[in-house]
Structures are given as structure tokens and as C-alpha cells.
PDB file of C-alpha atoms in Angstrom:
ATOM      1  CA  UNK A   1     -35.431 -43.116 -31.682  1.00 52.00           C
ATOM      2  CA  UNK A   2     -33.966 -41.262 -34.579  1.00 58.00           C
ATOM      3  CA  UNK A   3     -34.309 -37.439 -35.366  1.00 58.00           C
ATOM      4  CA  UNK A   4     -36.108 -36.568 -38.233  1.00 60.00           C
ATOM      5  CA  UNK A   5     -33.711 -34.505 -40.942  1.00 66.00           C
ATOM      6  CA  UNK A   6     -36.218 -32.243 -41.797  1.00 70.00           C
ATOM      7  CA  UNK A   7     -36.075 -30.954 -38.200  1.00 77.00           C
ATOM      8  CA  UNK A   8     -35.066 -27.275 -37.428  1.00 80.00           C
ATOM      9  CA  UNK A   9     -35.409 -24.760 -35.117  1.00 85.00           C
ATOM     10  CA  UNK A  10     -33.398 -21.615 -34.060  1.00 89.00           C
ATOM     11  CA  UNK A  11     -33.496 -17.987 -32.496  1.00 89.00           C
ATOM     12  CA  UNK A  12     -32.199 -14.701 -33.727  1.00 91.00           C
ATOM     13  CA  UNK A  13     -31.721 -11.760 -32.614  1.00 93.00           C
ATOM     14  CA  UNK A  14     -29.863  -8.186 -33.595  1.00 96.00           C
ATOM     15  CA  UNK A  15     -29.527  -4.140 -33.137  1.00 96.00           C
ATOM     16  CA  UNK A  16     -29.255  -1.599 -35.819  1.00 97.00           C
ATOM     17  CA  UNK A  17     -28.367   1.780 -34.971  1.00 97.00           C
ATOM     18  CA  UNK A  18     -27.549   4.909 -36.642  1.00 98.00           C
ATOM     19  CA  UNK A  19     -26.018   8.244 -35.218  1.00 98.00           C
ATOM     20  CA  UNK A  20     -25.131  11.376 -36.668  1.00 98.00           C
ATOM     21  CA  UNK A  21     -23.774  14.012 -34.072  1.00 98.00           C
ATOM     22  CA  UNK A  22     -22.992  17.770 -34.985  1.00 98.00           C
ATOM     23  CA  UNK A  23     -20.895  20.382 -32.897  1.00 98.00           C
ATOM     24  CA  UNK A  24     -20.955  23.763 -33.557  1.00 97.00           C
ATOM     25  CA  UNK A  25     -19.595  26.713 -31.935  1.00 97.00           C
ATOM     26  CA  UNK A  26     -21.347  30.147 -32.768  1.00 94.00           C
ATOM     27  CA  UNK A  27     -19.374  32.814 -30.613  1.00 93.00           C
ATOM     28  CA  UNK A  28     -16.925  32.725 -28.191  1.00 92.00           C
ATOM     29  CA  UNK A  29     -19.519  31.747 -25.531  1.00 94.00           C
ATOM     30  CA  UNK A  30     -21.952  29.745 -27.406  1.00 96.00           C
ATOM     31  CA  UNK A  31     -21.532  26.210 -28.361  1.00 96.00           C
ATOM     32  CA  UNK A  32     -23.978  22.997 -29.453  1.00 97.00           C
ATOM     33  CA  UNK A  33     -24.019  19.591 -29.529  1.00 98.00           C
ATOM     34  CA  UNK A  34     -27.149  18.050 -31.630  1.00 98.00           C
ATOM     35  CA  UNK A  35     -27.403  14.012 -31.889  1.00 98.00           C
ATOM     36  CA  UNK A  36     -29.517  12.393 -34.215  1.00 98.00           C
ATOM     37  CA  UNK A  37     -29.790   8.507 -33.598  1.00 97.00           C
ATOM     38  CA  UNK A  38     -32.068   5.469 -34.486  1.00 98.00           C
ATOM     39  CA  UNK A  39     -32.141   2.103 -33.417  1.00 98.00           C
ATOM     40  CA  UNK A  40     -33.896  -1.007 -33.816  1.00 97.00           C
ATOM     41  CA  UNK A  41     -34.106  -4.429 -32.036  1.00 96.00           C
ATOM     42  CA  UNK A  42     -35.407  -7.695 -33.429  1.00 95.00           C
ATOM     43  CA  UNK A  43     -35.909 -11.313 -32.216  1.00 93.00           C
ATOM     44  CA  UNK A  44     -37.042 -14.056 -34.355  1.00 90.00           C
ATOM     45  CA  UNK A  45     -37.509 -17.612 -32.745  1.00 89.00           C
ATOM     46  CA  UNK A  46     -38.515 -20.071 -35.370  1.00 86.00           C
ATOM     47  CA  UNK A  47     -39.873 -24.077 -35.762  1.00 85.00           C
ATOM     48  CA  UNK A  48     -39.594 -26.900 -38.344  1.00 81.00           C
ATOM     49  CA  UNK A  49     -41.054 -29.461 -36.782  1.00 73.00           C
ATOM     50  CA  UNK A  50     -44.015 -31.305 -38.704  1.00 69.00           C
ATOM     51  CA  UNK A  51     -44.849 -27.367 -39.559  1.00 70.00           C
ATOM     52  CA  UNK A  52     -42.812 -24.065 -39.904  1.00 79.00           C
ATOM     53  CA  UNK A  53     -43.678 -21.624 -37.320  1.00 84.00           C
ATOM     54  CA  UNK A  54     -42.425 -18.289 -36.590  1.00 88.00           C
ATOM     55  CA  UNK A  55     -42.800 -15.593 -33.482  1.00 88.00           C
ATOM     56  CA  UNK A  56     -41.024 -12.353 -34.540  1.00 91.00           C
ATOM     57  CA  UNK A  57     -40.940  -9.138 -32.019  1.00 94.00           C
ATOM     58  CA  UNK A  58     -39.194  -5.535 -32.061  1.00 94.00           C
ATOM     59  CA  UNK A  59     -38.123  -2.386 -30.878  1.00 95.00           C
ATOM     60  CA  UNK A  60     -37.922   0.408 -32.923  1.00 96.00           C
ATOM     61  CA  UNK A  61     -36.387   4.219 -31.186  1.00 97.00           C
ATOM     62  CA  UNK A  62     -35.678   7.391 -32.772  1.00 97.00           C
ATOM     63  CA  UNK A  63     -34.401  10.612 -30.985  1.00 97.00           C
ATOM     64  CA  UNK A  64     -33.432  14.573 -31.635  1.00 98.00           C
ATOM     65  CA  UNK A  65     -31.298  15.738 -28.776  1.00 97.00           C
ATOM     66  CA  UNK A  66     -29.863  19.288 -28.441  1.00 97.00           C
ATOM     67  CA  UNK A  67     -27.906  20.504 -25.925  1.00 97.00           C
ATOM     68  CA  UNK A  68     -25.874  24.203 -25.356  1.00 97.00           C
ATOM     69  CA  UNK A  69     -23.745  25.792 -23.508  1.00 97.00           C
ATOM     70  CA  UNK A  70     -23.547  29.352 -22.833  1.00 96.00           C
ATOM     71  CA  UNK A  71     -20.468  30.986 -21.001  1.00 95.00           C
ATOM     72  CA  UNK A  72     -21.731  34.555 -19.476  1.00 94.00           C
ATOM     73  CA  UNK A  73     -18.412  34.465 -17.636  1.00 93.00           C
ATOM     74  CA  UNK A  74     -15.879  32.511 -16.817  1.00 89.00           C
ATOM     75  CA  UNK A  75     -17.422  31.976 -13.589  1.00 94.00           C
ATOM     76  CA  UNK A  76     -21.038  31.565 -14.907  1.00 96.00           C
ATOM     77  CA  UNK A  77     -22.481  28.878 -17.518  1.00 96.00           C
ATOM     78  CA  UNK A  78     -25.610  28.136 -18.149  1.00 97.00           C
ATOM     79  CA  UNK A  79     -26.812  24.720 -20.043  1.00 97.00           C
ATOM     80  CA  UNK A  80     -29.973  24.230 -22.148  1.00 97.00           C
ATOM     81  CA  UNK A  81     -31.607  21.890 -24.861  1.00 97.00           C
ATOM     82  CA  UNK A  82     -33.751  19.346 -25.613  1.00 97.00           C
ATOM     83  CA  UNK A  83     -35.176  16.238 -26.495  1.00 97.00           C
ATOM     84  CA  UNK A  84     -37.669  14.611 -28.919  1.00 97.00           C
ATOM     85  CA  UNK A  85     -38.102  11.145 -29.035  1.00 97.00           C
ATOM     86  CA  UNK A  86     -40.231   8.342 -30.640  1.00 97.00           C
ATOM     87  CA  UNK A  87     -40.409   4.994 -29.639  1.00 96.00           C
ATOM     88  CA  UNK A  88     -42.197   1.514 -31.502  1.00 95.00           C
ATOM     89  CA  UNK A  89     -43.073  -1.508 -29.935  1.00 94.00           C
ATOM     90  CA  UNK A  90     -44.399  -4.880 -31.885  1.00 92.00           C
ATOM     91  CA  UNK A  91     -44.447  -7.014 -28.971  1.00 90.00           C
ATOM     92  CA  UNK A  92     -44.649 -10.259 -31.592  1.00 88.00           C
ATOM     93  CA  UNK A  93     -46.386 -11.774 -34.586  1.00 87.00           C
ATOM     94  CA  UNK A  94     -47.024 -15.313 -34.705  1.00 86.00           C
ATOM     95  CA  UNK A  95     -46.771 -17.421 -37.972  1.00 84.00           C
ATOM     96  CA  UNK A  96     -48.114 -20.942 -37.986  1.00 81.00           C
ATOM     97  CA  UNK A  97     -48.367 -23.200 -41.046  1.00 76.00           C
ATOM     98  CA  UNK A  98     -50.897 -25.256 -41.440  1.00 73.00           C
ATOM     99  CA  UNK A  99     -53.653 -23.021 -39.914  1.00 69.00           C
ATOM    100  CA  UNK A 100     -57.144 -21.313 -40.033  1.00 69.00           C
ATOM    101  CA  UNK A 101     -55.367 -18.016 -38.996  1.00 66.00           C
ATOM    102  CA  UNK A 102     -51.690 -18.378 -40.631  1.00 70.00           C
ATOM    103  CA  UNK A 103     -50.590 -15.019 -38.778  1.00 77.00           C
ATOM    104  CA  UNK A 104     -50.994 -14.148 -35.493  1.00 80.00           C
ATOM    105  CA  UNK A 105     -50.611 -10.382 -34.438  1.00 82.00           C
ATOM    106  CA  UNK A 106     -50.376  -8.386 -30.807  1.00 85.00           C
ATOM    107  CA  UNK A 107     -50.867  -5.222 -31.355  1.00 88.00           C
ATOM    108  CA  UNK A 108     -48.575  -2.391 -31.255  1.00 89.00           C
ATOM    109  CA  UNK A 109     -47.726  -0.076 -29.078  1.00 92.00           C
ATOM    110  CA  UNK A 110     -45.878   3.538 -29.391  1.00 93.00           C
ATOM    111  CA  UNK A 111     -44.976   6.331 -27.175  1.00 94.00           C
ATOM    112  CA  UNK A 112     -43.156   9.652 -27.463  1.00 94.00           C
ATOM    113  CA  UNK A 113     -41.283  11.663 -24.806  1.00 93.00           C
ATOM    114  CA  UNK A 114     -40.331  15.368 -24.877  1.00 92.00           C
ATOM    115  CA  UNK A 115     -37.775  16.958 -22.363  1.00 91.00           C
ATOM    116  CA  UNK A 116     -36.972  20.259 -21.869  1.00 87.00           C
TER     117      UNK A 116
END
């Protein structure tokens, strides 16, 4: 049996992420940290067998987080913030040539969190 040359088939996969952080210290006995980041996850699984098919899927985060420190005294500190965040989910999308339906799609899902 011999393989066909036109035959293919792989899976990929990858992060992207982006962070910015900023300290600042306002007084002797204030100080903040703030951290902006974003990220995003993909996987992409694909075919070339008799067709070219595709399945892609990711995960897409964003956050705001604050935090500061207060020094009433050298014995006493007290530590607030925050933190906003967003989160995407595309669970997949299915591609199949040669079809009624070419693309297939899941549907999405999102969800934010805030902490205090």
C-alpha cells in the first residue's frame, strides 16, 4: 500500500501574551503596583486527506490588577486593590470541505470576575 502525496495532516498550537506593569510610590507610606496583561491560546488540528478539514479552538484573557500598600507605622501595613478581569472562550469551529455546512461553530462562551 502506498501513501498518497497529497496527504497531510498536523496540529498547532501557541500563547500570546502581553504585560505592562507600573510602580509608583506617592508618599513615604504609599506605594502601587498596577498590571495590565492579555493573553491568548489557540489550537488548530487540521486534515488533507481526500478533503481539507480544520477544527480551530481558543482562549482569550484580559486583566486590570491593582494592588497598594499603605505603611501607618512601621509596625502597621495595610494592603488593598483590585481586580477586573475578562475572559473568552471559542471552544472550536469546524471546517469541512466538501460539505452542505462548510463551517461548523460551538458557540462561545465569556465570563468576567471582579475581586476586591
Amino acid at each position: 500500500m502506498t501513501k498518497p502525496e497529497n496527504i497531510s495532516s498536523g496540529l498547532e498550537w501557541g500563547n500570546n501574551l502581553l504585560a505592562i506593569r507600573w510602580n509608583h510610590i506617592f508618599g513615604k507610606r504609599l506605594f502601587t503596583n498596577t498590571t495590565f496583561y492579555t493573553s491568548k491560546y489557540d489550537y488548530y488540528l487540521h486534515t488533507n486527506y481526500e478533503a481539507k478539514n480544520s477544527w480551530n479552538s481558543n482562549l482569550t484573557g484580559s486583566a486590570l490588577k491593582s494592588e497598594c500598600t499603605w505603611y501607618l507605622t512601621p509596625r502597621q501595613t495595610v494592603k488593598f486593590g483590585f481586580s477586573l478581569g475578562g475572559y473568552f472562550f471559542n471552544p472550536g469551529n469546524l471546517t469541512i470541505a466538501d460539505s452542505l455546512v462548510s463551517t461548523h461553530r460551538i458557540s462561545q462562551a465569556n465570563s468576567a470576575e471582579l475581586i476586591f
